[in-house]
Structures are given as structure tokens and as C-alpha cells.
């Protein structure tokens, strides 16, 4: 079965092993992984960027996480725990952590210092300055880090198909390779790319909307960081 026959066939999308289920699983796994990374990375990045302390730690951790072979870590975690989707999602969360952590810390550090000093002069506490001034100004860079993390997780989640019991779009790719159905392999790969592009476009729109909102609220002449 060629690519178009497989992708356009209704039987390929339905059932307990259909593409619709795998797309939903892939999206769910990715969103959970990114949420885990955001819950950990964004608060730590905010604290480091606000205090100016620990930048070396951020760089070291980010480089260390990037150097970790994802597939090797995935196999190690599964062997030490159990065969399920949970350890795979945790590994993907580790992969998404560096771009979120570094982009948040960088965004806070590069926030317009005139606005920060003005907020302090108005009597705002350190927490108010961070939450009401620095973090809104850092949002475009935070969203850029979120986009980078999302693309990495969407692409790498296909590797989870090597783990028994893990679904997602890596499953039709693996099944197609095993059965010699290269139309199925290509369909899975195309759907992974399409999902990554769609989520990146959505986050890009969010970043642009955030940038416009900040330009409207910022004082005239105040610099605003645009999301890449």
C-alpha cells in the first residue's frame, strides 16, 4: 500500500490501532512532557533571571541535558522502572527543560531596566516587580523557548515507540518498518512533521499577539523584545 492509499483510507484512521488514536496519543504525551518541563523550568528561570545568580548553573545544566542521549536515557529509565508511558513522558520532559529554562532566565535578565527601576520606585515588592514587570516583558522569549521545546518533543516522541505499550505516531512508523509497509512509515513521518508545524504556527501566533499587547502597554520609546 502506497502513501496516499494508506493515508486516505478510512480504515487507517479508525480502530484501536488507527492513526487518529496515535495522533491523539502523540499530542497528549507531548503536552504532558512540555507541561512538566514548564512547571520546573519557568519558575527556576524566573528566580535566576530576577536575582542574577546561578546563570552558570543554568548554562551547565542546559548543556548537560542537551548532551544526554535521549534514546539511551529512555531505555535506562524504562529498565529501572516499568514499561509504560510514564517514564517516557518524564524523559521527554527532561528534553524540553533546557530551552524553557534558558529562555525564561534570559528574558528576565534582558527585561527593560528602566521599567524595572520605575516599578521599584513606585514601591513594588520584588515579587510584584517579577510578576508584573519582568515576566510580561520576558514572555516573547519564553514563548520562543516553548516553541523550541515543543518541536524537540514532538520529533523525539516517535522514539518512544521502541518501548512496549507506548503509542503515538512512532507506532505506525515502527509497524510499517516491521511489515515492509513503507507507505505507513511515510504517513507516520508526515503526520509528525505536520503536527510539529501546526503547533509551531499556533505558538508563533501567540508570540506575535503577546508582542503586540506589550507594544500597546509599553511607554513610548521603551524597547520590547519580539519573539523569534
PDB file of C-alpha atoms in Angstrom:
ATOM      1  CA  UNK A   1       0.000   0.000   0.000  1.00  0.00           C
ATOM      2  CA  UNK A   2       1.471   3.336  -1.051  1.00  0.00           C
ATOM      3  CA  UNK A   3       1.499   6.540   0.959  1.00  0.00           C
ATOM      4  CA  UNK A   4      -1.681   8.115  -0.416  1.00  0.00           C
ATOM      5  CA  UNK A   5      -3.677   4.890  -0.250  1.00  0.00           C
ATOM      6  CA  UNK A   6      -2.748   4.361   3.373  1.00  0.00           C
ATOM      7  CA  UNK A   7      -3.207   7.991   4.456  1.00  0.00           C
ATOM      8  CA  UNK A   8      -6.570   8.448   2.711  1.00  0.00           C
ATOM      9  CA  UNK A   9      -8.038   5.093   3.674  1.00  0.00           C
ATOM     10  CA  UNK A  10     -10.722   5.318   6.348  1.00  0.00           C
ATOM     11  CA  UNK A  11      -9.608   2.020   7.885  1.00  0.00           C
ATOM     12  CA  UNK A  12      -6.183   3.515   8.570  1.00  0.00           C
ATOM     13  CA  UNK A  13      -7.689   6.146  10.865  1.00  0.00           C
ATOM     14  CA  UNK A  14     -10.160   4.060  12.858  1.00  0.00           C
ATOM     15  CA  UNK A  15      -9.888   1.278  15.396  1.00  0.00           C
ATOM     16  CA  UNK A  16      -7.622   0.637  18.343  1.00  0.00           C
ATOM     17  CA  UNK A  17      -4.534   0.990  16.142  1.00  0.00           C
ATOM     18  CA  UNK A  18      -5.741   3.791  13.875  1.00  0.00           C
ATOM     19  CA  UNK A  19      -3.903   6.973  13.008  1.00  0.00           C
ATOM     20  CA  UNK A  20      -6.474   9.129  14.818  1.00  0.00           C
ATOM     21  CA  UNK A  21      -5.663   7.406  18.105  1.00  0.00           C
ATOM     22  CA  UNK A  22      -1.921   7.674  17.512  1.00  0.00           C
ATOM     23  CA  UNK A  23      -2.158  11.393  16.705  1.00  0.00           C
ATOM     24  CA  UNK A  24      -4.122  11.978  19.910  1.00  0.00           C
ATOM     25  CA  UNK A  25      -1.632   9.951  21.951  1.00  0.00           C
ATOM     26  CA  UNK A  26       1.335  11.766  20.418  1.00  0.00           C
ATOM     27  CA  UNK A  27      -0.206  15.142  21.180  1.00  0.00           C
ATOM     28  CA  UNK A  28      -1.149  14.137  24.731  1.00  0.00           C
ATOM     29  CA  UNK A  29       2.295  12.748  25.556  1.00  0.00           C
ATOM     30  CA  UNK A  30       3.950  15.862  24.154  1.00  0.00           C
ATOM     31  CA  UNK A  31       1.725  18.300  26.031  1.00  0.00           C
ATOM     32  CA  UNK A  32       2.242  16.467  29.327  1.00  0.00           C
ATOM     33  CA  UNK A  33       6.021  16.462  28.799  1.00  0.00           C
ATOM     34  CA  UNK A  34       6.102  20.165  27.993  1.00  0.00           C
ATOM     35  CA  UNK A  35       3.868  20.941  30.980  1.00  0.00           C
ATOM     36  CA  UNK A  36       6.262  19.059  33.282  1.00  0.00           C
ATOM     37  CA  UNK A  37       9.222  20.999  31.874  1.00  0.00           C
ATOM     38  CA  UNK A  38       7.353  24.311  32.165  1.00  0.00           C
ATOM     39  CA  UNK A  39       6.354  23.730  35.785  1.00  0.00           C
ATOM     40  CA  UNK A  40      10.011  23.091  36.659  1.00  0.00           C
ATOM     41  CA  UNK A  41      11.929  25.281  34.231  1.00  0.00           C
ATOM     42  CA  UNK A  42       9.943  28.523  34.137  1.00  0.00           C
ATOM     43  CA  UNK A  43       9.891  29.217  37.924  1.00  0.00           C
ATOM     44  CA  UNK A  44      13.601  28.376  38.237  1.00  0.00           C
ATOM     45  CA  UNK A  45      14.385  30.561  35.223  1.00  0.00           C
ATOM     46  CA  UNK A  46      12.355  33.414  36.729  1.00  0.00           C
ATOM     47  CA  UNK A  47      14.254  33.164  40.010  1.00  0.00           C
ATOM     48  CA  UNK A  48      17.673  33.018  38.359  1.00  0.00           C
ATOM     49  CA  UNK A  49      16.900  35.842  35.953  1.00  0.00           C
ATOM     50  CA  UNK A  50      15.481  38.064  38.717  1.00  0.00           C
ATOM     51  CA  UNK A  51      18.302  37.537  41.214  1.00  0.00           C
ATOM     52  CA  UNK A  52      21.111  37.367  38.658  1.00  0.00           C
ATOM     53  CA  UNK A  53      22.504  34.355  40.456  1.00  0.00           C
ATOM     54  CA  UNK A  54      23.005  30.884  39.081  1.00  0.00           C
ATOM     55  CA  UNK A  55      23.482  31.772  35.400  1.00  0.00           C
ATOM     56  CA  UNK A  56      26.465  29.438  35.276  1.00  0.00           C
ATOM     57  CA  UNK A  57      24.310  26.656  36.696  1.00  0.00           C
ATOM     58  CA  UNK A  58      21.680  27.262  34.006  1.00  0.00           C
ATOM     59  CA  UNK A  59      24.244  27.066  31.219  1.00  0.00           C
ATOM     60  CA  UNK A  60      25.863  23.958  32.698  1.00  0.00           C
ATOM     61  CA  UNK A  61      22.549  22.167  33.210  1.00  0.00           C
ATOM     62  CA  UNK A  62      21.290  23.106  29.759  1.00  0.00           C
ATOM     63  CA  UNK A  63      24.454  21.832  28.092  1.00  0.00           C
ATOM     64  CA  UNK A  64      24.405  18.672  30.189  1.00  0.00           C
ATOM     65  CA  UNK A  65      20.793  17.884  29.287  1.00  0.00           C
ATOM     66  CA  UNK A  66      21.480  18.514  25.608  1.00  0.00           C
ATOM     67  CA  UNK A  67      24.435  16.116  25.740  1.00  0.00           C
ATOM     68  CA  UNK A  68      22.348  13.285  27.201  1.00  0.00           C
ATOM     69  CA  UNK A  69      21.458  10.695  24.520  1.00  0.00           C
ATOM     70  CA  UNK A  70      17.667  10.655  24.649  1.00  0.00           C
ATOM     71  CA  UNK A  71      17.241   7.083  23.487  1.00  0.00           C
ATOM     72  CA  UNK A  72      19.823   5.766  25.961  1.00  0.00           C
ATOM     73  CA  UNK A  73      18.215   7.667  28.831  1.00  0.00           C
ATOM     74  CA  UNK A  74      14.812   6.402  27.758  1.00  0.00           C
ATOM     75  CA  UNK A  75      15.915   2.765  27.805  1.00  0.00           C
ATOM     76  CA  UNK A  76      17.669   3.216  31.156  1.00  0.00           C
ATOM     77  CA  UNK A  77      14.616   4.771  32.806  1.00  0.00           C
ATOM     78  CA  UNK A  78      12.310   2.074  31.444  1.00  0.00           C
ATOM     79  CA  UNK A  79      14.610  -0.708  32.652  1.00  0.00           C
ATOM     80  CA  UNK A  80      14.844   0.834  36.117  1.00  0.00           C
ATOM     81  CA  UNK A  81      11.128   1.460  36.468  1.00  0.00           C
ATOM     82  CA  UNK A  82       8.443  -0.235  34.408  1.00  0.00           C
ATOM     83  CA  UNK A  83       7.247  -0.485  30.837  1.00  0.00           C
ATOM     84  CA  UNK A  84       4.662   2.253  30.465  1.00  0.00           C
ATOM     85  CA  UNK A  85       4.190   5.704  29.029  1.00  0.00           C
ATOM     86  CA  UNK A  86       5.072   7.500  32.280  1.00  0.00           C
ATOM     87  CA  UNK A  87       8.898   7.143  32.196  1.00  0.00           C
ATOM     88  CA  UNK A  88       8.901   8.038  28.504  1.00  0.00           C
ATOM     89  CA  UNK A  89       6.997  11.247  29.206  1.00  0.00           C
ATOM     90  CA  UNK A  90       9.425  12.088  32.021  1.00  0.00           C
ATOM     91  CA  UNK A  91      12.396  11.673  29.669  1.00  0.00           C
ATOM     92  CA  UNK A  92      10.713  13.921  27.115  1.00  0.00           C
ATOM     93  CA  UNK A  93      10.166  16.468  29.894  1.00  0.00           C
ATOM     94  CA  UNK A  94      13.916  16.431  30.581  1.00  0.00           C
ATOM     95  CA  UNK A  95      14.493  17.114  26.878  1.00  0.00           C
ATOM     96  CA  UNK A  96      12.117  20.102  26.953  1.00  0.00           C
ATOM     97  CA  UNK A  97      13.613  21.605  30.118  1.00  0.00           C
ATOM     98  CA  UNK A  98      16.786  23.356  28.779  1.00  0.00           C
ATOM     99  CA  UNK A  99      15.143  25.673  26.205  1.00  0.00           C
ATOM    100  CA  UNK A 100      12.415  26.696  28.662  1.00  0.00           C
ATOM    101  CA  UNK A 101      14.860  27.286  31.492  1.00  0.00           C
ATOM    102  CA  UNK A 102      17.363  29.284  29.455  1.00  0.00           C
ATOM    103  CA  UNK A 103      14.791  31.352  27.565  1.00  0.00           C
ATOM    104  CA  UNK A 104      12.998  32.343  30.776  1.00  0.00           C
ATOM    105  CA  UNK A 105      16.222  33.309  32.574  1.00  0.00           C
ATOM    106  CA  UNK A 106      17.431  35.243  29.520  1.00  0.00           C
ATOM    107  CA  UNK A 107      14.098  37.006  29.086  1.00  0.00           C
ATOM    108  CA  UNK A 108      14.033  38.158  32.709  1.00  0.00           C
ATOM    109  CA  UNK A 109      17.663  39.275  32.553  1.00  0.00           C
ATOM    110  CA  UNK A 110      17.079  41.293  29.376  1.00  0.00           C
ATOM    111  CA  UNK A 111      13.885  42.969  30.595  1.00  0.00           C
ATOM    112  CA  UNK A 112      13.863  46.749  30.154  1.00  0.00           C
ATOM    113  CA  UNK A 113      15.737  48.042  33.194  1.00  0.00           C
ATOM    114  CA  UNK A 114      14.054  51.452  33.023  1.00  0.00           C
ATOM    115  CA  UNK A 115      10.689  49.786  33.531  1.00  0.00           C
ATOM    116  CA  UNK A 116      12.112  47.669  36.359  1.00  0.00           C
ATOM    117  CA  UNK A 117      13.609  50.700  38.134  1.00  0.00           C
ATOM    118  CA  UNK A 118      10.366  52.631  37.693  1.00  0.00           C
ATOM    119  CA  UNK A 119       8.411  49.781  39.265  1.00  0.00           C
ATOM    120  CA  UNK A 120      10.755  49.702  42.227  1.00  0.00           C
ATOM    121  CA  UNK A 121      10.497  53.470  42.587  1.00  0.00           C
ATOM    122  CA  UNK A 122       6.721  53.081  42.818  1.00  0.00           C
ATOM    123  CA  UNK A 123       7.217  50.860  45.849  1.00  0.00           C
ATOM    124  CA  UNK A 124       6.594  47.473  44.262  1.00  0.00           C
ATOM    125  CA  UNK A 125       7.986  44.475  46.098  1.00  0.00           C
ATOM    126  CA  UNK A 126      10.465  42.118  44.468  1.00  0.00           C
ATOM    127  CA  UNK A 127       7.675  39.635  43.761  1.00  0.00           C
ATOM    128  CA  UNK A 128       5.482  42.336  42.201  1.00  0.00           C
ATOM    129  CA  UNK A 129       8.346  43.549  40.013  1.00  0.00           C
ATOM    130  CA  UNK A 130       8.972  39.993  38.838  1.00  0.00           C
ATOM    131  CA  UNK A 131       5.319  39.126  38.230  1.00  0.00           C
ATOM    132  CA  UNK A 132       4.004  42.438  36.870  1.00  0.00           C
ATOM    133  CA  UNK A 133       7.000  43.860  35.005  1.00  0.00           C
ATOM    134  CA  UNK A 134       9.833  41.442  34.284  1.00  0.00           C
ATOM    135  CA  UNK A 135       7.802  38.356  33.408  1.00  0.00           C
ATOM    136  CA  UNK A 136       5.422  40.137  30.980  1.00  0.00           C
ATOM    137  CA  UNK A 137       8.432  41.669  29.220  1.00  0.00           C
ATOM    138  CA  UNK A 138      10.103  38.263  29.076  1.00  0.00           C
ATOM    139  CA  UNK A 139       7.068  36.468  27.634  1.00  0.00           C
ATOM    140  CA  UNK A 140       8.136  36.685  23.959  1.00  0.00           C
ATOM    141  CA  UNK A 141      11.411  34.923  24.752  1.00  0.00           C
ATOM    142  CA  UNK A 142       9.625  32.420  26.996  1.00  0.00           C
ATOM    143  CA  UNK A 143       7.283  31.591  24.117  1.00  0.00           C
ATOM    144  CA  UNK A 144      10.277  31.229  21.802  1.00  0.00           C
ATOM    145  CA  UNK A 145      11.729  28.691  24.237  1.00  0.00           C
ATOM    146  CA  UNK A 146       8.370  26.966  24.373  1.00  0.00           C
ATOM    147  CA  UNK A 147       8.333  26.679  20.592  1.00  0.00           C
ATOM    148  CA  UNK A 148      11.812  25.158  20.571  1.00  0.00           C
ATOM    149  CA  UNK A 149      10.890  22.687  23.319  1.00  0.00           C
ATOM    150  CA  UNK A 150       7.677  21.711  21.535  1.00  0.00           C
ATOM    151  CA  UNK A 151       9.433  20.946  18.256  1.00  0.00           C
ATOM    152  CA  UNK A 152      12.053  18.813  20.010  1.00  0.00           C
ATOM    153  CA  UNK A 153       9.478  16.853  21.998  1.00  0.00           C
ATOM    154  CA  UNK A 154       7.164  16.252  19.029  1.00  0.00           C
ATOM    155  CA  UNK A 155      10.050  14.901  16.973  1.00  0.00           C
ATOM    156  CA  UNK A 156      11.652  12.827  19.740  1.00  0.00           C
ATOM    157  CA  UNK A 157       8.382  11.298  20.986  1.00  0.00           C
ATOM    158  CA  UNK A 158       8.494   8.970  17.974  1.00  0.00           C
ATOM    159  CA  UNK A 159      11.456   7.206  19.620  1.00  0.00           C
ATOM    160  CA  UNK A 160       9.100   6.113  22.408  1.00  0.00           C
ATOM    161  CA  UNK A 161       7.644   3.519  20.045  1.00  0.00           C
ATOM    162  CA  UNK A 162      10.609   1.301  20.936  1.00  0.00           C
ATOM    163  CA  UNK A 163       9.046   0.962  24.393  1.00  0.00           C
ATOM    164  CA  UNK A 164       6.243  -1.640  24.560  1.00  0.00           C
ATOM    165  CA  UNK A 165       2.926  -0.071  25.493  1.00  0.00           C
ATOM    166  CA  UNK A 166       3.846   3.415  24.280  1.00  0.00           C
ATOM    167  CA  UNK A 167       1.644   4.770  21.499  1.00  0.00           C
ATOM    168  CA  UNK A 168       1.968   7.890  19.416  1.00  0.00           C
ATOM    169  CA  UNK A 169       2.986   8.360  15.813  1.00  0.00           C
ATOM    170  CA  UNK A 170       6.162   6.380  16.282  1.00  0.00           C
ATOM    171  CA  UNK A 171       3.996   3.260  16.433  1.00  0.00           C
ATOM    172  CA  UNK A 172       2.839   3.280  12.762  1.00  0.00           C
ATOM    173  CA  UNK A 173       6.414   4.069  11.728  1.00  0.00           C
ATOM    174  CA  UNK A 174       7.763   1.072  13.640  1.00  0.00           C
ATOM    175  CA  UNK A 175       4.944  -1.192  12.489  1.00  0.00           C
ATOM    176  CA  UNK A 176       5.459  -0.124   8.893  1.00  0.00           C
ATOM    177  CA  UNK A 177       9.189  -0.864   9.058  1.00  0.00           C
ATOM    178  CA  UNK A 178       8.478  -4.258  10.596  1.00  0.00           C
ATOM    179  CA  UNK A 179       5.863  -5.174   7.982  1.00  0.00           C
ATOM    180  CA  UNK A 180       7.596  -3.610   4.994  1.00  0.00           C
ATOM    181  CA  UNK A 181       4.731  -1.139   4.531  1.00  0.00           C
ATOM    182  CA  UNK A 182       6.701   1.988   3.650  1.00  0.00           C
ATOM    183  CA  UNK A 183       3.549   3.912   2.827  1.00  0.00           C
ATOM    184  CA  UNK A 184       2.631   3.553   6.506  1.00  0.00           C
ATOM    185  CA  UNK A 185       6.130   4.662   7.515  1.00  0.00           C
ATOM    186  CA  UNK A 186       5.911   7.767   5.336  1.00  0.00           C
ATOM    187  CA  UNK A 187       2.408   8.569   6.591  1.00  0.00           C
ATOM    188  CA  UNK A 188       3.587   8.459  10.203  1.00  0.00           C
ATOM    189  CA  UNK A 189       6.575  10.670   9.436  1.00  0.00           C
ATOM    190  CA  UNK A 190       4.442  13.197   7.532  1.00  0.00           C
ATOM    191  CA  UNK A 191       1.933  13.380  10.376  1.00  0.00           C
ATOM    192  CA  UNK A 192       4.721  14.013  12.895  1.00  0.00           C
ATOM    193  CA  UNK A 193       6.021  16.871  10.744  1.00  0.00           C
ATOM    194  CA  UNK A 194       2.525  18.272  10.231  1.00  0.00           C
ATOM    195  CA  UNK A 195       1.798  18.185  13.965  1.00  0.00           C
ATOM    196  CA  UNK A 196       5.079  19.957  14.731  1.00  0.00           C
ATOM    197  CA  UNK A 197       4.404  22.642  12.112  1.00  0.00           C
ATOM    198  CA  UNK A 198       0.845  23.191  13.325  1.00  0.00           C
ATOM    199  CA  UNK A 199       1.859  23.626  16.972  1.00  0.00           C
ATOM    200  CA  UNK A 200       4.744  25.907  15.970  1.00  0.00           C
ATOM    201  CA  UNK A 201       2.378  28.115  13.968  1.00  0.00           C
ATOM    202  CA  UNK A 202      -0.057  28.316  16.881  1.00  0.00           C
ATOM    203  CA  UNK A 203       2.711  29.286  19.300  1.00  0.00           C
ATOM    204  CA  UNK A 204       4.032  31.786  16.766  1.00  0.00           C
ATOM    205  CA  UNK A 205       0.618  33.458  16.680  1.00  0.00           C
ATOM    206  CA  UNK A 206       0.583  33.549  20.484  1.00  0.00           C
ATOM    207  CA  UNK A 207       4.042  35.147  20.476  1.00  0.00           C
ATOM    208  CA  UNK A 208       3.004  37.788  17.960  1.00  0.00           C
ATOM    209  CA  UNK A 209      -0.152  38.580  19.921  1.00  0.00           C
ATOM    210  CA  UNK A 210       1.915  38.907  23.081  1.00  0.00           C
ATOM    211  CA  UNK A 211       4.345  41.253  21.332  1.00  0.00           C
ATOM    212  CA  UNK A 212       1.511  43.483  20.072  1.00  0.00           C
ATOM    213  CA  UNK A 213      -0.030  43.567  23.550  1.00  0.00           C
ATOM    214  CA  UNK A 214       3.282  44.618  25.079  1.00  0.00           C
ATOM    215  CA  UNK A 215       3.807  47.346  22.458  1.00  0.00           C
ATOM    216  CA  UNK A 216       0.390  48.794  23.262  1.00  0.00           C
ATOM    217  CA  UNK A 217       1.065  48.836  27.003  1.00  0.00           C
ATOM    218  CA  UNK A 218       4.722  49.862  26.941  1.00  0.00           C
ATOM    219  CA  UNK A 219       5.674  53.543  27.310  1.00  0.00           C
ATOM    220  CA  UNK A 220       6.675  55.255  24.082  1.00  0.00           C
ATOM    221  CA  UNK A 221      10.279  54.505  23.253  1.00  0.00           C
ATOM    222  CA  UNK A 222      10.532  51.553  25.625  1.00  0.00           C
ATOM    223  CA  UNK A 223      12.128  48.507  23.955  1.00  0.00           C
ATOM    224  CA  UNK A 224      10.056  45.369  23.586  1.00  0.00           C
ATOM    225  CA  UNK A 225      11.636  42.007  22.800  1.00  0.00           C
ATOM    226  CA  UNK A 226       9.976  40.258  19.868  1.00  0.00           C
ATOM    227  CA  UNK A 227       9.577  36.502  19.772  1.00  0.00           C
ATOM    228  CA  UNK A 228      11.753  34.941  17.044  1.00  0.00           C
TER     229      UNK A 228
END
